[in-house]
Coordinates of C-alpha atoms in Angstrom, one line a residue:
M1 CA 2.3 -21.5 -3.8
T2 CA -1.0 -19.3 -3.5
T3 CA 0.0 -16.0 -1.8
R4 CA -1.9 -14.1 0.8
L5 CA -2.4 -11.5 -1.7
A6 CA -3.9 -13.6 -4.1
T7 CA -6.0 -15.2 -1.6
R8 CA -7.5 -12.3 -0.2
F9 CA -8.3 -10.6 -3.4
K10 CA -10.0 -14.0 -4.6
A11 CA -12.0 -14.0 -1.3
C12 CA -13.0 -10.2 -1.9
A13 CA -14.0 -11.0 -5.6
E14 CA -16.1 -13.9 -4.6
Q15 CA -17.9 -12.0 -2.2
G16 CA -18.5 -9.7 -5.2
R17 CA -16.7 -6.6 -3.9
A18 CA -13.8 -4.4 -3.7
A19 CA -10.9 -4.8 -1.0
L20 CA -10.0 -2.2 0.9
V21 CA -6.3 -1.3 0.9
T22 CA -5.2 0.8 3.8
F23 CA -2.1 2.8 4.0
I24 CA -0.2 3.9 6.9
T25 CA 3.8 4.9 7.7
A26 CA 5.5 2.6 10.0
G27 CA 6.9 4.5 12.9
D28 CA 4.3 7.5 12.8
P29 CA 4.0 9.0 15.1
D30 CA 6.2 6.4 17.3
H31 CA 6.8 2.7 17.3
D32 CA 4.6 1.4 19.5
T33 CA 1.6 3.5 18.4
S34 CA 2.1 2.6 15.2
L35 CA 2.2 -0.9 16.0
A36 CA -0.9 -0.8 17.9
L37 CA -2.6 0.7 15.0
L38 CA -1.0 -2.0 12.5
K39 CA -2.7 -4.8 14.8
A40 CA -5.9 -3.3 15.1
L41 CA -6.5 -2.5 11.1
P42 CA -7.6 -5.9 10.2
G43 CA -10.4 -5.9 12.7
A44 CA -11.6 -2.3 11.5
G45 CA -11.9 -3.6 8.2
A46 CA -8.9 -3.7 6.0
D47 CA -8.3 -6.4 3.6
V48 CA -4.7 -5.2 2.6
I49 CA -2.5 -3.1 4.9
E50 CA 0.4 -0.9 2.8
L51 CA 3.0 -0.1 5.4
G52 CA 4.9 2.8 4.3
V53 CA 8.6 2.8 4.7
P54 CA 9.7 6.6 6.0
F55 CA 12.4 8.3 3.9
T56 CA 14.0 11.4 3.6
D57 CA 13.0 12.4 0.0
P58 CA 9.4 10.8 -0.8
M59 CA 9.1 12.1 -4.1
A60 CA 5.8 10.7 -4.7
D61 CA 4.1 11.3 -1.9
G62 CA 2.0 14.5 -0.8
P63 CA 2.3 16.7 2.4
A64 CA 0.6 14.6 4.9
I65 CA 2.6 11.2 4.2
Q66 CA 5.8 13.3 3.9
A67 CA 4.8 14.6 7.6
A68 CA 4.2 11.3 8.8
G69 CA 7.4 9.9 7.4
L70 CA 9.2 12.9 9.2
R71 CA 7.4 12.3 12.4
A72 CA 8.5 8.4 12.0
L73 CA 12.0 9.2 11.3
K74 CA 12.3 11.6 14.2
A75 CA 11.0 9.1 16.4
G76 CA 13.8 6.6 15.1
Q77 CA 12.0 4.3 13.0
T78 CA 14.3 2.3 10.8
L79 CA 13.7 -0.3 8.0
A80 CA 14.8 -2.7 10.5
K81 CA 12.2 -1.5 12.9
T82 CA 9.8 -1.7 10.2
L83 CA 10.7 -5.4 9.6
A84 CA 10.3 -6.1 13.4
M85 CA 6.8 -4.4 13.4
V86 CA 5.5 -7.0 10.8
R87 CA 7.1 -9.8 12.3
E88 CA 5.4 -8.9 15.4
F89 CA 1.9 -8.2 13.8
R90 CA 2.6 -11.8 12.1
A91 CA 2.8 -13.2 15.4
G92 CA -1.2 -12.6 15.8
E93 CA -2.6 -12.2 12.4
A94 CA -1.8 -14.9 10.0
D95 CA -4.1 -14.0 7.0
T96 CA -4.0 -10.1 6.2
P97 CA -1.5 -9.3 3.6
V98 CA 1.1 -6.6 4.1
V99 CA 2.7 -4.6 1.5
L100 CA 5.7 -2.5 1.9
M101 CA 5.6 0.5 0.4
G102 CA 8.4 3.1 -0.4
Y103 CA 11.7 4.0 -2.0
Y104 CA 14.5 2.0 -3.1
N105 CA 17.4 3.9 -1.2
P106 CA 16.8 2.5 2.3
I107 CA 16.5 -1.2 0.7
Y108 CA 19.8 -0.6 -1.2
I109 CA 21.7 0.7 1.9
Y110 CA 20.1 -2.5 3.9
G111 CA 21.4 -4.6 1.2
V112 CA 18.8 -6.1 -1.4
E113 CA 19.8 -10.1 -0.6
R114 CA 19.4 -9.5 3.2
F115 CA 16.7 -7.6 2.8
L116 CA 14.6 -9.8 1.0
K117 CA 15.4 -12.7 3.4
D118 CA 14.5 -10.8 6.0
A119 CA 11.3 -9.4 4.6
K120 CA 10.4 -12.9 3.4
E121 CA 11.0 -14.1 7.2
A122 CA 9.0 -11.5 9.0
G123 CA 6.2 -12.1 6.8
V124 CA 5.6 -9.4 4.2
D125 CA 4.0 -10.5 1.1
G126 CA 4.7 -7.4 -1.2
L127 CA 6.6 -4.6 -2.1
I128 CA 5.8 -1.4 -3.6
V129 CA 8.9 0.5 -4.6
V130 CA 7.8 3.9 -6.9
D131 CA 11.1 4.6 -7.9
L132 CA 12.4 1.8 -9.8
P133 CA 11.1 1.6 -13.0
P134 CA 10.8 -1.8 -15.2
E135 CA 14.1 -0.9 -16.9
E136 CA 15.7 -1.7 -13.5
D137 CA 13.9 -4.9 -12.5
N138 CA 17.5 -6.8 -12.4
E139 CA 17.9 -4.3 -9.4
L140 CA 14.9 -5.4 -6.9
C141 CA 11.9 -6.7 -9.2
L142 CA 13.1 -10.2 -10.4
P143 CA 15.1 -11.3 -7.0
A144 CA 11.7 -10.3 -4.8
L145 CA 10.1 -12.8 -7.2
K146 CA 12.5 -15.3 -6.9
A147 CA 12.4 -14.8 -3.1
G148 CA 8.6 -15.3 -2.9
L149 CA 7.5 -11.8 -2.7
D150 CA 5.0 -9.7 -5.2
F151 CA 6.3 -7.1 -6.6
I152 CA 3.5 -4.5 -7.2
R153 CA 3.8 -1.9 -9.8
L154 CA 2.1 1.4 -10.5
A155 CA 0.1 2.6 -13.5
T156 CA -0.7 6.2 -14.0
P157 CA -3.1 8.2 -16.4
T158 CA -0.2 8.6 -18.4
T159 CA 0.8 5.0 -19.0
D160 CA -0.6 4.3 -22.5
D161 CA -0.8 1.2 -24.3
R162 CA 2.6 1.0 -25.6
R163 CA 3.9 1.5 -22.1
L164 CA 1.5 -0.7 -20.2
P165 CA 3.0 -4.3 -21.1
A166 CA 6.4 -3.2 -20.0
V167 CA 4.8 -1.8 -16.6
L168 CA 3.0 -5.0 -16.3
A169 CA 5.7 -7.8 -17.5
N170 CA 6.8 -8.7 -14.0
T171 CA 4.2 -7.3 -11.8
A172 CA 2.5 -9.9 -9.4
G173 CA 0.0 -9.4 -6.5
F174 CA -1.9 -6.8 -7.9
V175 CA -1.6 -3.5 -10.1
Y176 CA -1.9 -0.3 -8.4
Y177 CA -3.5 2.4 -10.7
V178 CA -2.6 5.8 -9.7
S179 CA -5.8 7.6 -10.2
I180 CA -4.7 11.0 -10.6
T181 CA -1.5 12.8 -12.0
G182 CA 0.9 14.2 -9.2
I183 CA 1.2 13.5 -5.7
T184 CA -0.6 11.5 -3.1
G185 CA -3.7 13.1 -1.8
A186 CA -3.7 16.0 -3.9
A187 CA -7.1 15.7 -5.8
T188 CA -10.1 13.4 -6.2
P189 CA -10.3 10.8 -8.5
D190 CA -13.0 10.7 -11.1
A191 CA -14.8 7.4 -10.4
D192 CA -16.0 7.1 -14.2
V193 CA -12.9 7.8 -15.5
V194 CA -11.1 5.5 -13.0
G195 CA -13.3 2.8 -14.1
Q196 CA -12.6 3.2 -18.0
A197 CA -8.9 3.1 -17.1
V198 CA -9.1 -0.1 -14.7
A199 CA -11.0 -1.7 -17.8
R200 CA -8.3 -0.9 -20.2
I201 CA -5.8 -2.5 -17.6
K202 CA -7.5 -5.3 -17.1
R203 CA -7.5 -5.9 -21.1
H204 CA -3.8 -6.7 -20.5
T205 CA -3.6 -8.4 -17.2
G206 CA -5.7 -10.9 -15.2
L207 CA -4.2 -9.3 -12.1
P208 CA -6.3 -7.4 -9.7
V209 CA -6.5 -3.5 -10.1
A210 CA -6.6 -1.4 -7.1
V211 CA -6.8 2.3 -7.1
G212 CA -5.5 4.9 -5.1
F213 CA -4.2 8.4 -4.7
G214 CA -7.0 11.0 -3.8
V215 CA -9.6 8.6 -2.1
K216 CA -10.5 10.4 1.2
T217 CA -14.1 9.5 2.0
P218 CA -16.4 6.6 2.2
A219 CA -18.6 7.9 -0.7
Q220 CA -15.2 8.4 -2.8
A221 CA -14.3 4.8 -1.9
A222 CA -17.7 3.4 -2.7
A223 CA -17.9 4.9 -6.3
I224 CA -14.5 3.4 -6.8
A225 CA -15.1 0.3 -5.4
A226 CA -18.0 0.0 -8.0
G227 CA -15.3 -0.1 -11.0
A228 CA -12.2 -1.8 -9.1
D229 CA -11.1 -4.9 -7.6
G230 CA -9.1 -2.8 -4.7
V231 CA -9.6 0.7 -3.1
V232 CA -6.6 2.1 -1.5
V233 CA -6.6 4.7 1.0
G234 CA -4.0 6.5 2.8
S235 CA -3.5 10.5 3.1
A236 CA -6.9 10.4 4.7
L237 CA -5.9 7.9 7.2
I238 CA -2.8 9.9 8.0
D239 CA -4.8 13.0 8.1
A240 CA -7.1 11.3 10.6
L241 CA -3.6 10.1 12.7
R242 CA -2.7 13.9 12.6
G243 CA -5.5 15.4 13.8
S244 CA -5.3 13.1 16.7
L245 CA -1.8 14.1 17.9
D246 CA -1.1 16.6 20.7
A247 CA 0.7 20.1 20.3
G248 CA 4.0 18.4 20.2
E249 CA 2.6 15.9 17.5
R250 CA 2.4 12.9 20.2
A251 CA 0.0 10.1 20.3
T252 CA -2.7 10.4 22.3
P253 CA -5.7 7.9 23.5
A254 CA -7.7 9.1 20.4
T255 CA -5.0 8.1 17.9
V256 CA -5.7 4.4 17.3
P257 CA -9.5 5.0 17.3
A258 CA -9.5 8.3 15.0
V259 CA -7.9 6.0 12.3
T260 CA -9.6 2.8 12.9
G261 CA -12.7 4.7 13.1
L262 CA -12.3 5.8 9.5
V263 CA -11.3 2.4 8.2
S264 CA -14.7 1.2 9.4
A265 CA -16.5 3.6 7.7
L266 CA -14.9 3.1 4.4
A267 CA -15.0 -0.8 4.8
E268 CA -18.6 -0.3 5.3
A269 CA -19.2 2.0 2.3
V270 CA -16.9 -0.6 0.0
R271 CA -18.9 -3.7 1.1
G272 CA -22.3 -1.3 0.7
V273 CA -21.5 -1.4 -3.0
A274 CA -20.9 -5.2 -3.2
R275 CA -24.2 -5.7 -1.3
A276 CA -26.3 -3.5 -3.5
A277 CA -24.5 -5.1 -6.8
A278 CA -25.6 -8.5 -5.3
E279 CA -29.3 -7.9 -4.6

């Protein structure tokens, strides 16, 4: 069975361009605004959507995404509500892949078997669980693959050629290359270094390689798009959302347009690299 992720990355490759992967936190700043934003992302140019599952101890996330998670939790967001959001999104959008990104604890509490069943039925396509290493594949990775969900693994600048095969062994959908060492949104990636790293990873796998952590501007997205199969943008979108909130951190009429406007600019930049390459 061909997955939505495989179909979307194949379509982007056939167009000679990278995919734009956008990250938002489910329930930030509230459920209804977050759902409206989720529904608006494909039209703004998002090829793949990563939906963050808020958690109280997000060790890999920088201040922007940590704050987004806290806003979402304060507004009452739960894993069950996140799955319901995906279900409602799927009612009107059948093609755009949705990947849940987060930590194992909420899934463990929900119950792995129940979670995988509910996630698949809701229309989730893949999982990124940043605190489960390959040594723990029996916990979630292998059951997820059996349930028909892609399990996307992170590779980092410190993942050497000895470690890489273990990281890639059960990876599906795409490989997420973390372009910097440290937390999300903390630094700016060097496009040349990233291109070399992507080429190294692709010597070990036929999967698409998407690059994230630190990509903030359309110009940076375009630079990364020249050497990667996908460009992931998260903290910059969360910053745009935060800048639209009122003094009480509540949504305003500017909230959804603030994010979709940036997504459109990023999408144009990523597609611009393809047009230049195709000419």
